[in-house]
Amino acid sequence: MLETTLGLEIIEVVEKAAIASARWMGKGEKDTADQVAVEAMRERMNQIHMRGRIVIGEGERDDAPMLYIGEEVGICTQPDAKNYCNPDELIEIDIAVDPCEGTNLCAYGQPGSMAVLAISEKGGLFHAPDFYMNKLAAPPAAKGKVDIRKSPTENLKILAECLDRSIDELVVVVMKRERHNELIKEIREAGARVRLISDGDVSAAISCGFSGTNTHALMGIGAAPEGVISAAAMRAIGGHFQGQLIYDPAVVKTGLIGESKESNIARLKEMGITDPDKVYDASELACGETVLFAGCGITPGNLMEGVRFFHGGARTQSLVISSQSQTARFVDTIHMFEEPKVIQVK
Ligand SMILES: O=C(COP(=O)(O)O)[C@@H](O)[C@H](O)[C@H](O)[C@H](O)COP(=O)(O)O
Ligand SMILES: [Mn+2]
Ligand SMILES: [Mn+2]
């Protein structure tokens, strides 16, 4: 149902956001690259016949030009909805968005930034607070066999067995952060190779779901909202994904997640999370009956090309993963902006 009604629409949502952001690629202005993606995403989402609710966005802010948590999107949430649709006939959709995932990558012309979203029926996506999350992603062959509670060394042994290769043939992606120094050391000592990334752990997580990407695991701590979006894709693709919230500011060495561990635990409790240390797997983070992920490359990445502009248009590559049809569709689109139309294929 979700895929049939919204499959094409969500491709266009991420395409519009990616094109808007890509115009700011390499210009060193990350906030602008982010803001234009948000605006393009909102505009296109508001043309869709749905009642959508942002459950993961850019925070609970009501006047900023962001897709904020709790914001309602879609024609059937607009004040003049009755002119366009019968709101009662439509199911409610929960939406997780990151209009420009990897804003630094986009601003500095680096690979791996994309416009992403995940949708599910109401209640189908975990309401992640703006905390951090320890993550473990791995290919479908290792699903349920590796475990974030085990040491990286143990997991690498299991992964090597599952993938029928030696540990030194494994590539593990880790975000280059001080908090990961010990993790990186252990992975290297175990014999695997590490690909350090500055940003963009959604792309890294999802790459684990596809063989041929030379990405065999993602380990370490990134943002929690990105964890839910990654989990939605991995749930639909049948890959391994686990996440555990990080609520202690001392672990990530940043003031970004509040003053203290205690106040964060209290915040989690208010959100209904009574066990802050719970390990969530992909099907808990994205538990809806149907889960769809859509991403469009802004800059070129492991899975998708970036936006390529030409006179009068642009070409994009997107990926839609659906738990409904069990498909991962790569969609190659030429966008024609001007008259006369130009369809440039190379
Ligand atoms: O790199 C990222 C930045 O995302 P965005 O702000 O949308 O451009 C994400 O992939 C990471 O998951 C995460 O946001 C990051 O690890 C948290 O930031 P940091 O404190 O620098 O590690
Ligand atoms: Mn992000
Ligand atoms: Mn972002």
mmCIF file of C-alpha atoms and ligand atoms in Angstrom:
data_model
loop_
_atom_site.group_PDB
_atom_site.id
_atom_site.type_symbol
_atom_site.label_atom_id
_atom_site.label_comp_id
_atom_site.label_asym_id
_atom_site.label_seq_id
_atom_site.Cartn_x
_atom_site.Cartn_y
_atom_site.Cartn_z
ATOM 1 C CA MET A 1 0.000 0.000 0.000
ATOM 2 C CA LEU A 2 2.613 2.585 1.072
ATOM 3 C CA GLU A 3 4.919 1.741 -1.784
ATOM 4 C CA THR A 4 2.143 1.771 -4.361
ATOM 5 C CA THR A 5 0.828 5.147 -3.300
ATOM 6 C CA LEU A 6 3.976 6.936 -2.232
ATOM 7 C CA GLY A 7 6.881 5.140 -3.935
ATOM 8 C CA LEU A 8 7.332 7.582 -6.795
ATOM 9 C CA GLU A 9 6.463 10.609 -4.685
ATOM 10 C CA ILE A 10 9.247 10.004 -2.179
ATOM 11 C CA ILE A 11 11.775 9.627 -4.976
ATOM 12 C CA GLU A 12 10.826 13.084 -6.165
ATOM 13 C CA VAL A 13 11.082 14.450 -2.630
ATOM 14 C CA VAL A 14 14.698 13.339 -2.254
ATOM 15 C CA GLU A 15 15.536 14.314 -5.843
ATOM 16 C CA LYS A 16 14.305 17.887 -5.294
ATOM 17 C CA ALA A 17 16.242 18.188 -2.039
ATOM 18 C CA ALA A 18 19.415 16.788 -3.606
ATOM 19 C CA ILE A 19 19.242 19.142 -6.599
ATOM 20 C CA ALA A 20 18.692 22.167 -4.354
ATOM 21 C CA SER A 21 21.592 21.218 -2.112
ATOM 22 C CA ALA A 22 23.900 20.320 -4.992
ATOM 23 C CA ARG A 23 23.682 23.895 -6.267
ATOM 24 C CA TRP A 24 25.629 24.778 -3.108
ATOM 25 C CA MET A 25 28.111 21.939 -3.477
ATOM 26 C CA GLY A 26 31.676 23.083 -2.901
ATOM 27 C CA LYS A 27 30.687 26.605 -1.852
ATOM 28 C CA GLY A 28 31.735 26.181 1.753
ATOM 29 C CA GLU A 29 28.313 27.190 3.090
ATOM 30 C CA LYS A 30 26.932 24.178 4.913
ATOM 31 C CA ASP A 31 23.950 25.966 6.465
ATOM 32 C CA THR A 32 22.714 27.196 3.098
ATOM 33 C CA ALA A 33 23.194 23.753 1.517
ATOM 34 C CA ASP A 34 21.099 22.357 4.357
ATOM 35 C CA GLN A 35 18.414 25.026 4.327
ATOM 36 C CA VAL A 36 17.685 24.834 0.592
ATOM 37 C CA ALA A 37 17.370 21.050 0.863
ATOM 38 C CA VAL A 38 14.885 21.442 3.726
ATOM 39 C CA GLU A 39 12.807 23.941 1.787
ATOM 40 C CA ALA A 40 12.758 21.818 -1.368
ATOM 41 C CA MET A 41 11.815 18.733 0.628
ATOM 42 C CA ARG A 42 8.993 20.496 2.448
ATOM 43 C CA GLU A 43 7.606 22.021 -0.748
ATOM 44 C CA ARG A 44 7.478 18.667 -2.544
ATOM 45 C CA MET A 45 6.121 16.791 0.470
ATOM 46 C CA ASN A 46 3.313 19.298 0.771
ATOM 47 C CA GLN A 47 2.141 18.334 -2.727
ATOM 48 C CA ILE A 48 1.601 14.707 -1.733
ATOM 49 C CA HIS A 49 -1.852 13.351 -0.941
ATOM 50 C CA MET A 50 -1.064 12.203 2.564
ATOM 51 C CA ARG A 51 -1.181 13.122 6.206
ATOM 52 C CA GLY A 52 2.477 13.005 7.115
ATOM 53 C CA ARG A 53 4.173 13.744 10.407
ATOM 54 C CA ILE A 54 7.884 14.377 10.814
ATOM 55 C CA VAL A 55 9.096 12.142 13.636
ATOM 56 C CA ILE A 56 12.778 12.644 12.985
ATOM 57 C CA GLY A 57 13.826 16.013 11.665
ATOM 58 C CA GLU A 58 15.837 18.921 12.845
ATOM 59 C CA GLY A 59 14.489 19.405 16.354
ATOM 60 C CA GLU A 60 11.427 20.865 17.984
ATOM 61 C CA ARG A 61 11.572 24.389 16.630
ATOM 62 C CA ASP A 62 8.540 26.139 15.289
ATOM 63 C CA ASP A 63 9.861 29.186 13.540
ATOM 64 C CA ALA A 64 13.088 27.998 11.943
ATOM 65 C CA PRO A 65 12.992 27.034 8.259
ATOM 66 C CA MET A 66 13.596 23.411 9.218
ATOM 67 C CA LEU A 67 11.504 20.295 8.995
ATOM 68 C CA TYR A 68 10.950 20.118 12.707
ATOM 69 C CA ILE A 69 9.849 17.169 14.786
ATOM 70 C CA GLY A 70 6.069 17.128 14.987
ATOM 71 C CA GLU A 71 5.603 19.152 11.790
ATOM 72 C CA GLU A 72 2.750 17.945 9.632
ATOM 73 C CA VAL A 73 3.288 17.656 5.901
ATOM 74 C CA GLY A 74 1.205 16.640 2.899
ATOM 75 C CA ILE A 75 -1.837 18.155 1.190
ATOM 76 C CA CYS A 76 -4.204 16.601 3.685
ATOM 77 C CA THR A 77 -2.650 18.524 6.559
ATOM 78 C CA GLN A 78 -2.934 21.920 4.857
ATOM 79 C CA PRO A 79 -5.620 24.443 5.910
ATOM 80 C CA ASP A 80 -7.322 24.167 2.484
ATOM 81 C CA ALA A 81 -7.108 20.360 2.460
ATOM 82 C CA LYS A 82 -10.763 19.898 1.582
ATOM 83 C CA ASN A 83 -10.071 21.375 -1.876
ATOM 84 C CA TYR A 84 -7.672 18.594 -2.701
ATOM 85 C CA CYS A 85 -8.566 15.439 -0.868
ATOM 86 C CA ASN A 86 -10.650 13.715 1.705
ATOM 87 C CA PRO A 87 -8.328 13.612 4.698
ATOM 88 C CA ASP A 88 -10.343 10.842 6.324
ATOM 89 C CA GLU A 89 -9.537 8.425 3.530
ATOM 90 C CA LEU A 90 -5.816 8.669 3.963
ATOM 91 C CA ILE A 91 -3.592 6.719 6.303
ATOM 92 C CA GLU A 92 -1.220 8.579 8.520
ATOM 93 C CA ILE A 93 2.456 8.364 7.707
ATOM 94 C CA ASP A 94 5.463 8.850 9.976
ATOM 95 C CA ILE A 95 8.471 10.366 8.260
ATOM 96 C CA ALA A 96 12.137 10.577 9.216
ATOM 97 C CA VAL A 97 14.160 13.072 7.198
ATOM 98 C CA ASP A 98 17.696 14.241 6.762
ATOM 99 C CA PRO A 99 17.397 16.596 3.774
ATOM 100 C CA CYS A 100 21.163 17.010 3.530
ATOM 101 C CA GLU A 101 22.951 14.131 5.248
ATOM 102 C CA GLY A 102 26.601 15.112 5.226
ATOM 103 C CA THR A 103 26.291 18.892 4.989
ATOM 104 C CA ASN A 104 30.058 19.290 5.391
ATOM 105 C CA LEU A 105 30.610 16.804 2.580
ATOM 106 C CA CYS A 106 28.340 18.826 0.324
ATOM 107 C CA ALA A 107 29.794 22.179 1.342
ATOM 108 C CA TYR A 108 33.352 21.001 0.713
ATOM 109 C CA GLY A 109 32.646 18.967 -2.419
ATOM 110 C CA GLN A 110 33.456 15.642 -0.760
ATOM 111 C CA PRO A 111 31.837 12.301 -1.657
ATOM 112 C CA GLY A 112 28.958 10.745 0.230
ATOM 113 C CA SER A 113 26.344 13.409 0.900
ATOM 114 C CA MET A 114 22.733 12.564 0.128
ATOM 115 C CA ALA A 115 19.140 13.622 0.723
ATOM 116 C CA VAL A 116 17.425 10.844 2.681
ATOM 117 C CA LEU A 117 14.129 9.930 4.263
ATOM 118 C CA ALA A 118 12.294 6.929 5.630
ATOM 119 C CA ILE A 119 8.544 6.460 5.907
ATOM 120 C CA SER A 120 6.266 4.028 7.652
ATOM 121 C CA GLU A 121 2.747 3.843 9.005
ATOM 122 C CA LYS A 122 2.060 5.947 12.104
ATOM 123 C CA GLY A 123 4.146 4.598 14.984
ATOM 124 C CA GLY A 124 6.414 2.624 12.651
ATOM 125 C CA LEU A 125 9.631 4.555 13.338
ATOM 126 C CA PHE A 126 11.463 4.944 16.653
ATOM 127 C CA HIS A 127 11.252 8.455 18.039
ATOM 128 C CA ALA A 128 14.946 8.963 18.554
ATOM 129 C CA PRO A 129 15.991 11.890 20.681
ATOM 130 C CA ASP A 130 18.700 14.133 19.319
ATOM 131 C CA PHE A 131 21.294 12.014 21.104
ATOM 132 C CA TYR A 132 24.104 9.876 19.801
ATOM 133 C CA MET A 133 23.914 6.192 19.007
ATOM 134 C CA ASN A 134 26.486 3.442 19.020
ATOM 135 C CA LYS A 135 25.927 1.545 15.767
ATOM 136 C CA LEU A 136 26.805 -1.775 14.222
ATOM 137 C CA ALA A 137 25.889 -2.411 10.605
ATOM 138 C CA ALA A 138 26.850 -5.503 8.642
ATOM 139 C CA PRO A 139 25.766 -7.415 5.516
ATOM 140 C CA PRO A 140 22.658 -9.651 5.443
ATOM 141 C CA ALA A 141 24.825 -12.795 5.748
ATOM 142 C CA ALA A 142 25.870 -11.661 9.232
ATOM 143 C CA LYS A 143 22.402 -10.599 10.402
ATOM 144 C CA GLY A 144 21.768 -11.715 13.967
ATOM 145 C CA LYS A 145 25.228 -13.284 14.186
ATOM 146 C CA VAL A 146 27.330 -10.241 14.945
ATOM 147 C CA ASP A 147 26.234 -8.384 18.060
ATOM 148 C CA ILE A 148 27.021 -4.873 19.283
ATOM 149 C CA ARG A 149 27.406 -6.320 22.809
ATOM 150 C CA LYS A 150 30.388 -8.374 21.652
ATOM 151 C CA SER A 151 33.842 -6.888 21.237
ATOM 152 C CA PRO A 152 34.891 -5.582 17.817
ATOM 153 C CA THR A 153 37.463 -8.403 17.670
ATOM 154 C CA GLU A 154 34.809 -11.073 18.229
ATOM 155 C CA ASN A 155 32.489 -9.465 15.696
ATOM 156 C CA LEU A 156 35.219 -9.351 13.076
ATOM 157 C CA LYS A 157 35.846 -13.086 13.536
ATOM 158 C CA ILE A 158 32.122 -13.797 13.104
ATOM 159 C CA LEU A 159 31.885 -11.457 10.139
ATOM 160 C CA ALA A 160 34.835 -13.111 8.415
ATOM 161 C CA GLU A 161 33.161 -16.518 8.827
ATOM 162 C CA CYS A 162 29.791 -15.281 7.595
ATOM 163 C CA LEU A 163 31.345 -13.664 4.546
ATOM 164 C CA ASP A 164 33.727 -16.550 3.917
ATOM 165 C CA ARG A 165 36.828 -14.390 3.865
ATOM 166 C CA SER A 166 39.739 -13.624 6.140
ATOM 167 C CA ILE A 167 39.682 -10.743 8.606
ATOM 168 C CA ASP A 168 42.265 -8.814 6.619
ATOM 169 C CA GLU A 169 39.855 -8.867 3.688
ATOM 170 C CA LEU A 170 37.300 -6.916 5.704
ATOM 171 C CA VAL A 171 36.813 -3.150 5.519
ATOM 172 C CA VAL A 172 35.226 -1.451 8.513
ATOM 173 C CA VAL A 173 33.969 2.120 8.274
ATOM 174 C CA VAL A 174 34.443 4.287 11.358
ATOM 175 C CA MET A 175 33.842 8.010 11.805
ATOM 176 C CA LYS A 176 37.115 9.832 12.398
ATOM 177 C CA ARG A 177 36.508 11.099 15.905
ATOM 178 C CA GLU A 178 38.629 11.111 19.042
ATOM 179 C CA ARG A 179 36.012 8.955 20.765
ATOM 180 C CA HIS A 180 36.870 6.154 18.332
ATOM 181 C CA ASN A 181 40.629 5.999 18.915
ATOM 182 C CA GLU A 182 40.444 2.788 20.948
ATOM 183 C CA LEU A 183 37.936 1.214 18.555
ATOM 184 C CA ILE A 184 40.126 1.953 15.534
ATOM 185 C CA LYS A 185 43.167 0.513 17.321
ATOM 186 C CA GLU A 186 41.306 -2.689 18.168
ATOM 187 C CA ILE A 187 39.950 -3.172 14.636
ATOM 188 C CA ARG A 188 43.431 -2.736 13.192
ATOM 189 C CA GLU A 189 44.971 -5.094 15.755
ATOM 190 C CA ALA A 190 42.345 -7.701 14.867
ATOM 191 C CA GLY A 191 43.651 -7.488 11.303
ATOM 192 C CA ALA A 192 40.833 -5.688 9.506
ATOM 193 C CA ARG A 193 41.225 -2.527 7.492
ATOM 194 C CA VAL A 194 39.578 0.724 8.545
ATOM 195 C CA ARG A 195 38.030 3.336 6.288
ATOM 196 C CA LEU A 196 37.822 6.568 8.235
ATOM 197 C CA ILE A 197 35.082 8.994 7.244
ATOM 198 C CA SER A 198 34.674 12.585 8.349
ATOM 199 C CA ASP A 199 30.854 12.550 8.050
ATOM 200 C CA GLY A 200 28.005 10.565 6.567
ATOM 201 C CA ASP A 201 27.450 7.364 8.499
ATOM 202 C CA VAL A 202 24.055 6.701 6.832
ATOM 203 C CA SER A 203 25.762 6.006 3.529
ATOM 204 C CA ALA A 204 28.308 3.798 5.301
ATOM 205 C CA ALA A 205 25.627 1.803 7.131
ATOM 206 C CA ILE A 206 23.550 1.190 4.032
ATOM 207 C CA SER A 207 26.604 0.284 1.970
ATOM 208 C CA CYS A 208 27.017 -2.737 4.256
ATOM 209 C CA GLY A 209 23.728 -4.046 2.913
ATOM 210 C CA PHE A 210 25.079 -4.292 -0.635
ATOM 211 C CA SER A 211 27.903 -6.574 -1.670
ATOM 212 C CA GLY A 212 30.361 -5.023 -4.073
ATOM 213 C CA THR A 213 30.687 -1.805 -2.051
ATOM 214 C CA ASN A 214 33.792 -3.061 -0.243
ATOM 215 C CA THR A 215 32.145 -2.030 3.028
ATOM 216 C CA HIS A 216 31.686 -4.903 5.453
ATOM 217 C CA ALA A 217 30.778 -3.148 8.684
ATOM 218 C CA LEU A 218 30.076 0.215 10.247
ATOM 219 C CA MET A 219 31.161 0.509 13.859
ATOM 220 C CA GLY A 220 31.098 3.404 16.294
ATOM 221 C CA ILE A 221 29.065 6.358 17.455
ATOM 222 C CA GLY A 222 27.127 8.749 15.212
ATOM 223 C CA ALA A 223 23.871 10.605 15.586
ATOM 224 C CA ALA A 224 20.727 8.766 16.716
ATOM 225 C CA PRO A 225 18.321 10.185 14.090
ATOM 226 C CA GLU A 226 20.667 8.986 11.340
ATOM 227 C CA GLY A 227 20.658 5.619 13.111
ATOM 228 C CA VAL A 228 16.897 5.282 12.665
ATOM 229 C CA ILE A 229 17.068 6.229 8.982
ATOM 230 C CA SER A 230 19.876 3.695 8.459
ATOM 231 C CA ALA A 231 17.877 1.077 10.362
ATOM 232 C CA ALA A 232 14.852 1.623 8.119
ATOM 233 C CA ALA A 233 16.946 0.914 5.030
ATOM 234 C CA MET A 234 18.682 -2.079 6.610
ATOM 235 C CA ARG A 235 15.413 -3.528 7.894
ATOM 236 C CA ALA A 236 13.989 -3.374 4.340
ATOM 237 C CA ILE A 237 17.130 -4.802 2.792
ATOM 238 C CA GLY A 238 17.603 -7.569 5.362
ATOM 239 C CA GLY A 239 20.950 -6.302 6.604
ATOM 240 C CA HIS A 240 22.209 -6.239 10.174
ATOM 241 C CA PHE A 241 21.747 -3.030 12.158
ATOM 242 C CA GLN A 242 21.840 -2.472 15.891
ATOM 243 C CA GLY A 243 21.861 0.786 17.801
ATOM 244 C CA GLN A 244 22.300 1.731 21.429
ATOM 245 C CA LEU A 245 21.611 5.293 22.574
ATOM 246 C CA ILE A 246 24.539 7.257 23.953
ATOM 247 C CA TYR A 247 23.257 9.714 26.524
ATOM 248 C CA ASP A 248 26.418 10.456 28.503
ATOM 249 C CA PRO A 249 28.042 13.683 27.208
ATOM 250 C CA ALA A 250 31.404 12.441 28.528
ATOM 251 C CA VAL A 251 31.415 9.546 26.035
ATOM 252 C CA VAL A 252 31.057 11.725 22.953
ATOM 253 C CA LYS A 253 32.995 14.624 24.468
ATOM 254 C CA THR A 254 30.570 17.236 23.241
ATOM 255 C CA GLY A 255 28.114 19.577 24.908
ATOM 256 C CA LEU A 256 25.675 18.915 22.093
ATOM 257 C CA ILE A 257 23.624 16.443 24.064
ATOM 258 C CA GLY A 258 22.882 18.375 27.190
ATOM 259 C CA GLU A 259 24.473 19.033 30.516
ATOM 260 C CA SER A 260 24.606 15.678 32.181
ATOM 261 C CA LYS A 261 23.952 11.959 31.925
ATOM 262 C CA GLU A 262 21.287 12.248 34.656
ATOM 263 C CA SER A 263 19.291 14.970 32.914
ATOM 264 C CA ASN A 264 19.456 12.977 29.669
ATOM 265 C CA ILE A 265 18.132 9.857 31.390
ATOM 266 C CA ALA A 266 15.260 11.969 32.708
ATOM 267 C CA ARG A 267 14.581 13.259 29.179
ATOM 268 C CA LEU A 268 14.523 9.711 27.852
ATOM 269 C CA LYS A 269 12.064 8.712 30.572
ATOM 270 C CA GLU A 270 9.770 11.549 29.534
ATOM 271 C CA MET A 271 9.832 10.102 26.027
ATOM 272 C CA GLY A 272 8.839 6.695 27.374
ATOM 273 C CA ILE A 273 12.330 5.156 27.183
ATOM 274 C CA THR A 274 12.795 3.517 30.571
ATOM 275 C CA ASP A 275 15.809 1.399 29.695
ATOM 276 C CA PRO A 276 18.336 3.876 28.287
ATOM 277 C CA ASP A 277 20.886 1.120 27.647
ATOM 278 C CA LYS A 278 18.598 -1.043 25.547
ATOM 279 C CA VAL A 279 20.113 -2.407 22.347
ATOM 280 C CA TYR A 280 17.683 -1.900 19.469
ATOM 281 C CA ASP A 281 17.794 -3.886 16.287
ATOM 282 C CA ALA A 282 16.618 -2.666 12.879
ATOM 283 C CA SER A 283 13.152 -4.147 13.253
ATOM 284 C CA GLU A 284 12.657 -2.262 16.538
ATOM 285 C CA LEU A 285 13.961 1.056 15.229
ATOM 286 C CA ALA A 286 11.788 0.662 12.134
ATOM 287 C CA CYS A 287 8.977 -1.575 13.353
ATOM 288 C CA GLY A 288 6.183 -0.585 10.954
ATOM 289 C CA GLU A 289 4.465 -3.157 8.797
ATOM 290 C CA THR A 290 5.863 -1.382 5.732
ATOM 291 C CA VAL A 291 9.041 0.627 5.751
ATOM 292 C CA LEU A 292 10.424 2.569 2.801
ATOM 293 C CA PHE A 293 13.769 4.303 2.506
ATOM 294 C CA ALA A 294 14.641 6.804 -0.217
ATOM 295 C CA GLY A 295 17.952 8.519 -0.829
ATOM 296 C CA CYS A 296 19.325 10.660 -3.651
ATOM 297 C CA GLY A 297 23.020 11.367 -4.073
ATOM 298 C CA ILE A 298 24.040 15.006 -3.689
ATOM 299 C CA THR A 299 27.738 14.318 -4.179
ATOM 300 C CA PRO A 300 28.926 10.977 -5.646
ATOM 301 C CA GLY A 301 28.983 8.134 -3.162
ATOM 302 C CA ASN A 302 29.420 4.423 -2.717
ATOM 303 C CA LEU A 303 25.914 3.638 -3.907
ATOM 304 C CA MET A 304 24.742 6.581 -5.952
ATOM 305 C CA GLU A 305 26.052 9.208 -8.314
ATOM 306 C CA GLY A 306 25.791 12.815 -7.217
ATOM 307 C CA VAL A 307 23.708 15.443 -8.998
ATOM 308 C CA ARG A 308 25.127 16.304 -12.420
ATOM 309 C CA PHE A 309 23.945 19.608 -13.868
ATOM 310 C CA PHE A 310 23.957 20.372 -17.561
ATOM 311 C CA HIS A 311 22.578 23.316 -19.500
ATOM 312 C CA GLY A 312 18.819 23.217 -18.959
ATOM 313 C CA GLY A 313 18.686 20.314 -16.572
ATOM 314 C CA ALA A 314 20.245 17.842 -14.184
ATOM 315 C CA ARG A 315 20.621 14.116 -13.786
ATOM 316 C CA THR A 316 20.168 12.368 -10.461
ATOM 317 C CA GLN A 317 20.493 8.873 -9.096
ATOM 318 C CA SER A 318 18.297 7.685 -6.247
ATOM 319 C CA LEU A 319 17.776 4.509 -4.311
ATOM 320 C CA VAL A 320 14.428 3.357 -2.949
ATOM 321 C CA ILE A 321 14.350 0.351 -0.671
ATOM 322 C CA SER A 322 10.997 -1.202 0.166
ATOM 323 C CA SER A 323 10.081 -3.814 2.737
ATOM 324 C CA GLN A 324 6.785 -4.219 0.852
ATOM 325 C CA SER A 325 8.073 -5.395 -2.527
ATOM 326 C CA GLN A 326 11.466 -6.487 -1.164
ATOM 327 C CA THR A 327 13.210 -4.352 -3.719
ATOM 328 C CA ALA A 328 16.112 -1.952 -3.876
ATOM 329 C CA ARG A 329 15.483 0.239 -6.913
ATOM 330 C CA PHE A 330 18.109 2.498 -8.379
ATOM 331 C CA VAL A 331 16.372 5.314 -10.198
ATOM 332 C CA ASP A 332 18.197 7.358 -12.787
ATOM 333 C CA THR A 333 16.353 10.587 -13.600
ATOM 334 C CA ILE A 334 16.898 13.405 -16.034
ATOM 335 C CA HIS A 335 15.268 16.624 -14.868
ATOM 336 C CA MET A 336 14.406 19.173 -17.551
ATOM 337 C CA PHE A 337 14.302 22.720 -16.223
ATOM 338 C CA GLU A 338 13.991 24.880 -19.305
ATOM 339 C CA GLU A 339 12.425 25.236 -22.757
ATOM 340 C CA PRO A 340 13.478 23.894 -25.194
ATOM 341 C CA LYS A 341 13.828 20.642 -23.246
ATOM 342 C CA VAL A 342 17.266 19.120 -23.153
ATOM 343 C CA ILE A 343 17.706 15.462 -22.368
ATOM 344 C CA GLN A 344 21.413 14.927 -22.031
ATOM 345 C CA VAL A 345 22.277 11.281 -21.544
ATOM 346 C CA LYS A 346 26.048 11.507 -21.151
HETATM 347 O O1 LIG B 1 28.085 13.082 9.590
HETATM 348 C C1 LIG B 1 26.950 13.290 9.915
HETATM 349 C C2 LIG B 1 26.443 14.665 9.847
HETATM 350 O O2 LIG B 1 25.070 14.795 9.487
HETATM 351 P P1 LIG B 1 24.494 16.209 9.023
HETATM 352 O O3 LIG B 1 24.528 17.127 10.189
HETATM 353 O O4 LIG B 1 23.096 15.849 8.624
HETATM 354 O O5 LIG B 1 25.309 16.698 7.902
HETATM 355 C C3 LIG B 1 26.117 12.144 10.361
HETATM 356 O O6 LIG B 1 26.227 11.131 9.431
HETATM 357 C C4 LIG B 1 26.542 11.563 11.723
HETATM 358 O O7 LIG B 1 25.722 10.491 12.075
HETATM 359 C C5 LIG B 1 26.372 12.421 12.921
HETATM 360 O O8 LIG B 1 25.490 13.480 12.686
HETATM 361 C C6 LIG B 1 27.620 12.802 13.601
HETATM 362 O O9 LIG B 1 28.413 11.730 14.028
HETATM 363 C C7 LIG B 1 27.327 13.632 14.846
HETATM 364 O O10 LIG B 1 28.213 14.645 14.778
HETATM 365 P P2 LIG B 1 29.659 14.615 15.517
HETATM 366 O O11 LIG B 1 29.415 15.183 16.870
HETATM 367 O O12 LIG B 1 30.485 15.525 14.646
HETATM 368 O O13 LIG B 1 30.189 13.222 15.507
HETATM 369 MN MN MN B 2 22.867 13.845 9.024
HETATM 370 MN MN MN B 3 21.515 16.907 7.756
#
